[in-house]
mmCIF file of C-alpha atoms in Angstrom:
data_model
loop_
_atom_site.group_PDB
_atom_site.id
_atom_site.type_symbol
_atom_site.label_atom_id
_atom_site.label_comp_id
_atom_site.label_asym_id
_atom_site.label_seq_id
_atom_site.Cartn_x
_atom_site.Cartn_y
_atom_site.Cartn_z
ATOM 1 C CA ALA Y 1 148.203 -110.254 -21.732
ATOM 2 C CA PHE Y 2 151.967 -110.392 -21.391
ATOM 3 C CA ALA Y 3 153.648 -110.106 -18.025
ATOM 4 C CA GLN Y 4 155.867 -107.018 -18.003
ATOM 5 C CA ALA Y 5 158.859 -108.956 -16.619
ATOM 6 C CA ASP Y 6 158.788 -111.389 -19.539
ATOM 7 C CA TRP Y 7 159.484 -108.470 -21.860
ATOM 8 C CA ALA Y 8 161.985 -106.551 -19.750
ATOM 9 C CA THR Y 9 164.719 -105.116 -21.979
ATOM 10 C CA PRO Y 10 168.319 -106.246 -21.388
ATOM 11 C CA SER Y 11 169.046 -102.876 -19.785
ATOM 12 C CA GLU Y 12 166.000 -103.085 -17.486
ATOM 13 C CA LYS Y 13 166.910 -106.652 -16.488
ATOM 14 C CA SER Y 14 170.334 -105.431 -15.377
ATOM 15 C CA ASN Y 15 168.788 -102.533 -13.426
ATOM 16 C CA TYR Y 16 170.311 -100.171 -16.036
ATOM 17 C CA ARG Y 17 173.872 -101.382 -15.487
ATOM 18 C CA ILE Y 18 174.397 -102.480 -19.097
ATOM 19 C CA THR Y 19 173.441 -101.717 -22.653
ATOM 20 C CA PRO Y 20 173.155 -104.821 -24.864
ATOM 21 C CA ARG Y 21 175.574 -105.698 -27.633
ATOM 22 C CA TYR Y 22 174.268 -105.598 -31.208
ATOM 23 C CA ASP Y 23 173.255 -109.277 -31.427
ATOM 24 C CA GLU Y 24 171.352 -109.083 -28.139
ATOM 25 C CA THR Y 25 169.675 -105.835 -29.209
ATOM 26 C CA MET Y 26 168.506 -107.337 -32.487
ATOM 27 C CA ALA Y 27 167.451 -110.595 -30.769
ATOM 28 C CA TYR Y 28 165.110 -108.608 -28.518
ATOM 29 C CA ILE Y 29 163.684 -106.732 -31.510
ATOM 30 C CA ARG Y 30 163.205 -109.983 -33.457
ATOM 31 C CA ARG Y 31 161.345 -111.452 -30.497
ATOM 32 C CA VAL Y 32 159.012 -108.443 -30.453
ATOM 33 C CA ALA Y 33 158.562 -108.661 -34.237
ATOM 34 C CA ALA Y 34 157.708 -112.372 -34.004
ATOM 35 C CA ALA Y 35 155.060 -111.604 -31.382
ATOM 36 C CA ALA Y 36 153.573 -108.695 -33.383
ATOM 37 C CA PRO Y 37 154.294 -109.446 -37.067
ATOM 38 C CA LYS Y 38 151.533 -107.163 -38.390
ATOM 39 C CA GLN Y 39 152.984 -104.212 -36.494
ATOM 40 C CA VAL Y 40 156.756 -104.641 -36.667
ATOM 41 C CA LYS Y 41 159.042 -105.243 -39.641
ATOM 42 C CA ILE Y 42 162.853 -105.417 -39.604
ATOM 43 C CA GLU Y 43 164.629 -104.376 -42.802
ATOM 44 C CA GLN Y 44 168.310 -104.244 -43.669
ATOM 45 C CA PHE Y 45 169.124 -100.915 -45.313
ATOM 46 C CA GLY Y 46 172.910 -101.194 -45.689
ATOM 47 C CA MET Y 47 176.235 -102.431 -44.382
ATOM 48 C CA THR Y 48 178.690 -100.679 -42.114
ATOM 49 C CA ALA Y 49 182.316 -100.035 -43.044
ATOM 50 C CA GLY Y 50 183.227 -102.870 -40.657
ATOM 51 C CA GLY Y 51 180.861 -105.327 -42.346
ATOM 52 C CA TYR Y 52 177.856 -105.328 -40.000
ATOM 53 C CA PRO Y 53 174.290 -105.221 -41.376
ATOM 54 C CA LEU Y 54 172.409 -101.960 -40.754
ATOM 55 C CA TYR Y 55 168.779 -102.484 -39.750
ATOM 56 C CA SER Y 56 165.722 -100.294 -39.561
ATOM 57 C CA VAL Y 57 162.671 -101.319 -37.540
ATOM 58 C CA ILE Y 58 159.293 -100.183 -38.877
ATOM 59 C CA VAL Y 59 156.462 -99.964 -36.340
ATOM 60 C CA ALA Y 60 152.873 -99.310 -37.402
ATOM 61 C CA LYS Y 61 149.296 -100.405 -36.916
ATOM 62 C CA ASP Y 62 147.218 -102.117 -39.627
ATOM 63 C CA GLY Y 63 150.302 -103.439 -41.433
ATOM 64 C CA THR Y 64 151.204 -100.044 -42.935
ATOM 65 C CA LEU Y 65 154.855 -101.092 -42.906
ATOM 66 C CA THR Y 66 156.069 -99.612 -46.218
ATOM 67 C CA PRO Y 67 156.535 -95.990 -47.311
ATOM 68 C CA ALA Y 68 153.754 -96.363 -49.905
ATOM 69 C CA ALA Y 69 151.312 -97.828 -47.360
ATOM 70 C CA ALA Y 70 152.136 -95.172 -44.768
ATOM 71 C CA HIS Y 71 151.711 -92.293 -47.223
ATOM 72 C CA GLN Y 72 148.539 -93.781 -48.693
ATOM 73 C CA VAL Y 73 146.734 -93.601 -45.326
ATOM 74 C CA ASN Y 74 148.406 -90.265 -44.502
ATOM 75 C CA ARG Y 75 150.384 -91.393 -41.467
ATOM 76 C CA ALA Y 76 153.114 -89.115 -40.196
ATOM 77 C CA VAL Y 77 156.485 -90.881 -40.527
ATOM 78 C CA VAL Y 78 158.878 -90.366 -37.613
ATOM 79 C CA LEU Y 79 162.495 -91.546 -37.868
ATOM 80 C CA VAL Y 80 164.327 -92.123 -34.560
ATOM 81 C CA GLN Y 81 168.080 -92.709 -34.760
ATOM 82 C CA ASN Y 82 170.184 -94.250 -31.998
ATOM 83 C CA GLY Y 83 173.880 -94.825 -31.442
ATOM 84 C CA ILE Y 84 175.373 -92.619 -34.182
ATOM 85 C CA HIS Y 85 177.964 -91.995 -31.462
ATOM 86 C CA ALA Y 86 177.924 -95.564 -30.216
ATOM 87 C CA GLY Y 87 178.994 -94.952 -26.617
ATOM 88 C CA GLU Y 88 175.964 -92.677 -26.272
ATOM 89 C CA SER Y 89 173.566 -95.599 -25.944
ATOM 90 C CA ASP Y 90 170.578 -94.079 -24.105
ATOM 91 C CA GLY Y 91 168.315 -93.979 -27.158
ATOM 92 C CA ILE Y 92 168.983 -97.645 -27.931
ATOM 93 C CA ASP Y 93 167.567 -98.798 -24.609
ATOM 94 C CA ALA Y 94 164.768 -96.218 -24.580
ATOM 95 C CA SER Y 95 163.674 -97.357 -28.061
ATOM 96 C CA LEU Y 96 163.538 -101.025 -27.044
ATOM 97 C CA ALA Y 97 161.241 -100.131 -24.143
ATOM 98 C CA LEU Y 98 159.092 -97.893 -26.348
ATOM 99 C CA LEU Y 99 158.819 -100.583 -29.026
ATOM 100 C CA ARG Y 100 157.628 -103.081 -26.409
ATOM 101 C CA ASP Y 101 155.116 -100.666 -24.914
ATOM 102 C CA MET Y 102 153.619 -99.813 -28.307
ATOM 103 C CA VAL Y 103 153.033 -103.371 -29.549
ATOM 104 C CA ILE Y 104 153.406 -105.861 -26.656
ATOM 105 C CA THR Y 105 152.157 -104.312 -23.404
ATOM 106 C CA LYS Y 106 150.099 -101.817 -25.498
ATOM 107 C CA LYS Y 107 150.591 -99.102 -22.868
ATOM 108 C CA GLN Y 108 151.679 -96.744 -25.660
ATOM 109 C CA ALA Y 109 149.638 -98.254 -28.509
ATOM 110 C CA LYS Y 110 148.001 -94.874 -29.165
ATOM 111 C CA LEU Y 111 151.340 -93.534 -30.405
ATOM 112 C CA LEU Y 112 150.730 -95.481 -33.628
ATOM 113 C CA ASP Y 113 147.205 -94.124 -34.248
ATOM 114 C CA HIS Y 114 148.335 -91.541 -36.801
ATOM 115 C CA ALA Y 115 152.065 -92.242 -37.082
ATOM 116 C CA VAL Y 116 154.505 -94.805 -38.434
ATOM 117 C CA LEU Y 117 157.734 -95.074 -36.475
ATOM 118 C CA VAL Y 118 161.006 -96.016 -38.170
ATOM 119 C CA ILE Y 119 163.742 -96.813 -35.636
ATOM 120 C CA ILE Y 120 167.440 -97.222 -36.388
ATOM 121 C CA PRO Y 121 168.259 -99.285 -33.280
ATOM 122 C CA VAL Y 122 172.059 -98.903 -33.588
ATOM 123 C CA TYR Y 123 173.475 -96.756 -36.385
ATOM 124 C CA ASN Y 124 177.226 -96.876 -35.679
ATOM 125 C CA VAL Y 125 177.401 -100.647 -35.215
ATOM 126 C CA ASP Y 126 181.197 -100.684 -35.721
ATOM 127 C CA GLY Y 127 181.641 -98.364 -32.764
ATOM 128 C CA HIS Y 128 178.934 -100.096 -30.711
ATOM 129 C CA GLU Y 129 180.839 -103.384 -30.888
ATOM 130 C CA ARG Y 130 184.163 -101.761 -29.952
ATOM 131 C CA VAL Y 131 183.275 -102.037 -26.286
ATOM 132 C CA SER Y 132 185.284 -100.794 -23.309
ATOM 133 C CA LYS Y 133 184.801 -99.497 -19.783
ATOM 134 C CA TYR Y 134 187.030 -96.588 -20.779
ATOM 135 C CA ASN Y 135 185.571 -95.272 -24.056
ATOM 136 C CA ARG Y 136 183.694 -92.409 -22.351
ATOM 137 C CA ILE Y 137 185.553 -92.178 -19.087
ATOM 138 C CA ASN Y 138 183.434 -89.375 -17.562
ATOM 139 C CA GLN Y 139 180.077 -90.944 -18.471
ATOM 140 C CA ASN Y 140 178.047 -92.339 -15.562
ATOM 141 C CA GLY Y 141 176.987 -95.682 -17.049
ATOM 142 C CA PRO Y 142 176.431 -98.077 -18.597
ATOM 143 C CA GLU Y 143 179.301 -100.220 -17.282
ATOM 144 C CA GLU Y 144 180.741 -100.693 -20.769
ATOM 145 C CA MET Y 145 179.941 -98.745 -23.900
ATOM 146 C CA GLY Y 146 180.932 -98.405 -27.530
ATOM 147 C CA PHE Y 147 183.280 -96.028 -29.348
ATOM 148 C CA ARG Y 148 182.534 -92.728 -31.074
ATOM 149 C CA THR Y 149 183.637 -93.427 -34.658
ATOM 150 C CA ASN Y 150 183.061 -96.173 -37.216
ATOM 151 C CA ALA Y 151 185.607 -98.755 -38.471
ATOM 152 C CA GLN Y 152 187.171 -96.099 -40.748
ATOM 153 C CA ASN Y 153 187.615 -93.907 -37.666
ATOM 154 C CA LEU Y 154 185.138 -91.421 -39.178
ATOM 155 C CA ASN Y 155 182.551 -89.551 -37.127
ATOM 156 C CA LEU Y 156 179.173 -90.367 -38.716
ATOM 157 C CA ASN Y 157 177.654 -87.190 -37.277
ATOM 158 C CA ARG Y 158 180.011 -85.042 -39.343
ATOM 159 C CA ASP Y 159 179.354 -86.920 -42.581
ATOM 160 C CA TYR Y 160 175.880 -85.913 -43.782
ATOM 161 C CA MET Y 161 177.072 -83.525 -46.507
ATOM 162 C CA LYS Y 162 180.236 -85.319 -47.665
ATOM 163 C CA ALA Y 163 178.841 -88.889 -47.336
ATOM 164 C CA ASP Y 164 182.286 -90.478 -47.090
ATOM 165 C CA THR Y 165 181.002 -93.537 -45.218
ATOM 166 C CA PRO Y 166 178.873 -96.462 -46.410
ATOM 167 C CA GLU Y 167 176.654 -95.827 -43.376
ATOM 168 C CA THR Y 168 175.776 -92.292 -44.536
ATOM 169 C CA ARG Y 169 175.130 -93.399 -48.099
ATOM 170 C CA ALA Y 170 172.810 -96.133 -46.810
ATOM 171 C CA TRP Y 171 171.102 -93.594 -44.522
ATOM 172 C CA LEU Y 172 170.507 -91.203 -47.436
ATOM 173 C CA ARG Y 173 168.858 -94.015 -49.409
ATOM 174 C CA LEU Y 174 166.687 -94.837 -46.378
ATOM 175 C CA TRP Y 175 165.747 -91.160 -46.037
ATOM 176 C CA ASN Y 176 164.807 -90.882 -49.728
ATOM 177 C CA GLU Y 177 162.733 -94.051 -49.485
ATOM 178 C CA TRP Y 178 160.717 -92.948 -46.444
ATOM 179 C CA ASN Y 179 160.865 -89.149 -46.717
ATOM 180 C CA PRO Y 180 160.138 -88.856 -42.968
ATOM 181 C CA ASP Y 181 158.096 -85.991 -41.535
ATOM 182 C CA LEU Y 182 160.134 -85.744 -38.325
ATOM 183 C CA PHE Y 183 163.651 -86.865 -37.368
ATOM 184 C CA ILE Y 184 164.947 -87.376 -33.802
ATOM 185 C CA ASP Y 185 168.611 -88.189 -33.081
ATOM 186 C CA CYS Y 186 169.530 -89.517 -29.607
ATOM 187 C CA HIS Y 187 172.839 -88.501 -27.996
ATOM 188 C CA VAL Y 188 174.593 -87.993 -24.640
ATOM 189 C CA THR Y 189 176.584 -84.858 -23.763
ATOM 190 C CA ASP Y 190 180.373 -84.780 -23.606
ATOM 191 C CA GLY Y 191 181.126 -82.631 -20.592
ATOM 192 C CA ALA Y 192 179.556 -79.822 -18.608
ATOM 193 C CA ASP Y 193 177.714 -80.435 -15.340
ATOM 194 C CA TYR Y 194 174.228 -79.033 -14.662
ATOM 195 C CA ARG Y 195 170.899 -80.002 -13.124
ATOM 196 C CA CYS Y 196 169.154 -81.346 -16.235
ATOM 197 C CA ASN Y 197 169.083 -85.037 -17.079
ATOM 198 C CA ILE Y 198 167.938 -84.218 -20.627
ATOM 199 C CA THR Y 199 168.501 -81.351 -23.046
ATOM 200 C CA TYR Y 200 167.440 -80.920 -26.659
ATOM 201 C CA HIS Y 201 168.168 -78.712 -29.671
ATOM 202 C CA HIS Y 202 166.945 -77.969 -33.183
ATOM 203 C CA GLU Y 203 168.097 -75.696 -35.986
ATOM 204 C CA HIS Y 204 166.749 -72.154 -35.821
ATOM 205 C CA HIS Y 205 167.782 -68.637 -36.916
ATOM 206 C CA ALA Y 206 168.269 -68.911 -40.708
ATOM 207 C CA GLY Y 207 169.074 -72.620 -40.579
ATOM 208 C CA ILE Y 208 165.528 -73.768 -41.271
ATOM 209 C CA ASP Y 209 162.331 -72.748 -43.038
ATOM 210 C CA GLN Y 210 160.233 -70.449 -40.851
ATOM 211 C CA ALA Y 211 157.076 -72.591 -40.979
ATOM 212 C CA VAL Y 212 158.995 -75.685 -39.854
ATOM 213 C CA LEU Y 213 160.680 -73.652 -37.128
ATOM 214 C CA ASP Y 214 157.322 -72.310 -35.925
ATOM 215 C CA TRP Y 215 156.073 -75.899 -35.603
ATOM 216 C CA GLU Y 216 159.206 -76.969 -33.685
ATOM 217 C CA ARG Y 217 158.948 -74.024 -31.312
ATOM 218 C CA ASP Y 218 155.304 -74.691 -30.536
ATOM 219 C CA VAL Y 219 155.545 -78.469 -30.314
ATOM 220 C CA PHE Y 220 159.006 -79.038 -28.804
ATOM 221 C CA ASP Y 221 159.860 -75.809 -26.986
ATOM 222 C CA VAL Y 222 156.467 -75.807 -25.249
ATOM 223 C CA LYS Y 223 154.423 -79.022 -25.385
ATOM 224 C CA VAL Y 224 157.087 -81.744 -25.500
ATOM 225 C CA LYS Y 225 159.321 -79.869 -23.076
ATOM 226 C CA ASN Y 226 156.467 -79.448 -20.572
ATOM 227 C CA ALA Y 227 155.313 -83.066 -20.909
ATOM 228 C CA THR Y 228 158.865 -84.362 -20.425
ATOM 229 C CA ALA Y 229 159.237 -82.210 -17.307
ATOM 230 C CA ALA Y 230 155.843 -83.363 -16.003
ATOM 231 C CA ALA Y 231 157.065 -86.981 -16.277
ATOM 232 C CA GLY Y 232 159.726 -86.162 -13.653
ATOM 233 C CA ASN Y 233 162.669 -84.937 -15.718
ATOM 234 C CA VAL Y 234 164.698 -81.742 -15.556
ATOM 235 C CA ILE Y 235 164.830 -80.528 -19.156
ATOM 236 C CA SER Y 236 166.447 -77.582 -20.916
ATOM 237 C CA TRP Y 237 167.476 -76.283 -24.313
ATOM 238 C CA TYR Y 238 170.965 -77.665 -25.034
ATOM 239 C CA LEU Y 239 173.639 -75.837 -23.040
ATOM 240 C CA GLU Y 240 176.946 -74.909 -24.624
ATOM 241 C CA PHE Y 241 179.289 -72.670 -22.653
ATOM 242 C CA ILE Y 242 181.097 -69.668 -24.091
ATOM 243 C CA ASP Y 243 184.185 -70.647 -22.080
ATOM 244 C CA ASN Y 244 184.398 -74.028 -20.355
ATOM 245 C CA ARG Y 245 186.887 -72.590 -17.847
ATOM 246 C CA ASP Y 246 184.804 -69.541 -16.902
ATOM 247 C CA LEU Y 247 181.116 -70.382 -16.610
ATOM 248 C CA THR Y 248 180.271 -66.841 -15.454
ATOM 249 C CA LEU Y 249 180.566 -65.815 -19.129
ATOM 250 C CA GLY Y 250 177.359 -67.772 -19.729
ATOM 251 C CA THR Y 251 176.033 -69.999 -22.503
ATOM 252 C CA ARG Y 252 175.933 -69.534 -26.250
ATOM 253 C CA ASP Y 253 173.622 -70.743 -28.964
ATOM 254 C CA PHE Y 254 174.518 -72.299 -32.307
ATOM 255 C CA ASN Y 255 173.212 -73.754 -35.526
ATOM 256 C CA GLY Y 256 174.541 -77.234 -36.158
ATOM 257 C CA SER Y 257 175.196 -76.887 -39.912
ATOM 258 C CA PRO Y 258 174.455 -79.664 -42.430
ATOM 259 C CA ARG Y 259 177.394 -81.918 -41.581
ATOM 260 C CA PHE Y 260 175.312 -82.892 -38.522
ATOM 261 C CA SER Y 261 172.147 -84.998 -38.866
ATOM 262 C CA THR Y 262 169.918 -82.346 -37.312
ATOM 263 C CA GLY Y 263 171.519 -79.668 -39.463
ATOM 264 C CA TYR Y 264 171.117 -81.733 -42.615
ATOM 265 C CA VAL Y 265 167.427 -82.643 -42.447
ATOM 266 C CA PRO Y 266 166.278 -78.966 -42.504
ATOM 267 C CA LEU Y 267 167.853 -78.826 -45.988
ATOM 268 C CA ARG Y 268 165.282 -81.495 -46.842
ATOM 269 C CA ASN Y 269 162.642 -79.195 -45.303
ATOM 270 C CA ARG Y 270 162.057 -81.444 -42.292
ATOM 271 C CA PRO Y 271 162.273 -80.805 -38.548
ATOM 272 C CA GLY Y 272 165.246 -82.491 -36.869
ATOM 273 C CA ILE Y 273 165.471 -82.764 -33.095
ATOM 274 C CA LEU Y 274 168.665 -83.488 -31.167
ATOM 275 C CA ILE Y 275 168.374 -85.160 -27.753
ATOM 276 C CA GLU Y 276 171.402 -84.749 -25.484
ATOM 277 C CA THR Y 277 171.052 -86.483 -22.130
ATOM 278 C CA HIS Y 278 173.487 -85.434 -19.415
ATOM 279 C CA MET Y 279 176.472 -87.798 -19.200
ATOM 280 C CA ILE Y 280 177.032 -87.260 -15.451
ATOM 281 C CA LYS Y 281 173.479 -88.328 -14.549
ATOM 282 C CA ASP Y 282 172.905 -92.022 -13.833
ATOM 283 C CA TYR Y 283 172.008 -94.303 -16.737
ATOM 284 C CA ARG Y 284 168.472 -95.041 -15.495
ATOM 285 C CA SER Y 285 167.470 -91.367 -15.452
ATOM 286 C CA ARG Y 286 168.988 -90.826 -18.903
ATOM 287 C CA VAL Y 287 167.272 -93.798 -20.550
ATOM 288 C CA ILE Y 288 163.912 -93.040 -18.924
ATOM 289 C CA GLY Y 289 164.281 -89.338 -19.775
ATOM 290 C CA THR Y 290 164.863 -90.254 -23.427
ATOM 291 C CA TYR Y 291 161.825 -92.558 -23.340
ATOM 292 C CA ASP Y 292 159.679 -89.770 -21.857
ATOM 293 C CA PHE Y 293 160.832 -87.268 -24.500
ATOM 294 C CA LEU Y 294 160.190 -89.689 -27.379
ATOM 295 C CA ARG Y 295 156.755 -90.561 -25.979
ATOM 296 C CA ALA Y 296 155.878 -86.873 -25.612
ATOM 297 C CA ALA Y 297 157.066 -86.140 -29.161
ATOM 298 C CA LEU Y 298 155.015 -88.989 -30.654
ATOM 299 C CA THR Y 299 151.997 -87.910 -28.602
ATOM 300 C CA GLU Y 300 152.143 -84.430 -30.148
ATOM 301 C CA VAL Y 301 152.610 -85.817 -33.666
ATOM 302 C CA ASN Y 302 149.498 -87.960 -33.175
ATOM 303 C CA ASN Y 303 147.520 -85.047 -31.731
ATOM 304 C CA ASP Y 304 147.863 -83.057 -34.942
ATOM 305 C CA PRO Y 305 149.622 -84.940 -37.744
ATOM 306 C CA GLU Y 306 148.143 -82.623 -40.381
ATOM 307 C CA ARG Y 307 149.956 -79.613 -38.991
ATOM 308 C CA LEU Y 308 153.268 -81.478 -39.170
#
């Protein structure tokens, strides 16, 4: 058995003061992969505009670490994306902890029973490495964080339809290779203050096939939401205000449209879930809230992969 402290993530070691740089993030993942080579595989799937390698991390049991192997044994494939807006780093640190708990401490080993997890640890590496204390001035931690756009100054989460960036073109190849069953994109909000430490969103109305929407509503709007709340979080559907200067006018709803990741994947007939933690909450509660939501989502996928 491994002592928990030996495998503390860089963020945990700092008591959630920091998020690791790209090299440190990948060093931790490589250490996990070396300790569990039959369960973890790191693959480069492209290069960023700024010249950094883009990695995916495949996590599975029984060595089902390729699309063909995963589909052959009928595992649900879940793609989790972190750091598309690089200063919004919560998913990066939550994913490192989840990776460890699935294959090292084994506390979450059951999450791989009927699923293969593909993690993009840091998607906008260019932005992630453009570190400053002042990139997201209203965000309550970590101490320093990355920048919103890539080296071309393009916003990767507006690029899914036009595919102007090498990152998006690499992502589309990765998507076609794996054809995931579920996509989750981890973000942090940009403004408003409210009680929740975590909010989420998915396409609805006419933005998605009705059967996929029915699954999302049952699984995420009920089961995952309740499980995340039961873990000690305050969770809500994503809140967008009609008028940021007059909150008495209330909130409004929206469909993301396909320039966004979670608006694009419904065009591929797949559920896409947006996580938006609350920027004014402390970093610990945001990272742990993201971990709890991801764990709850994977639990539900494993409970009934056939329905997904």
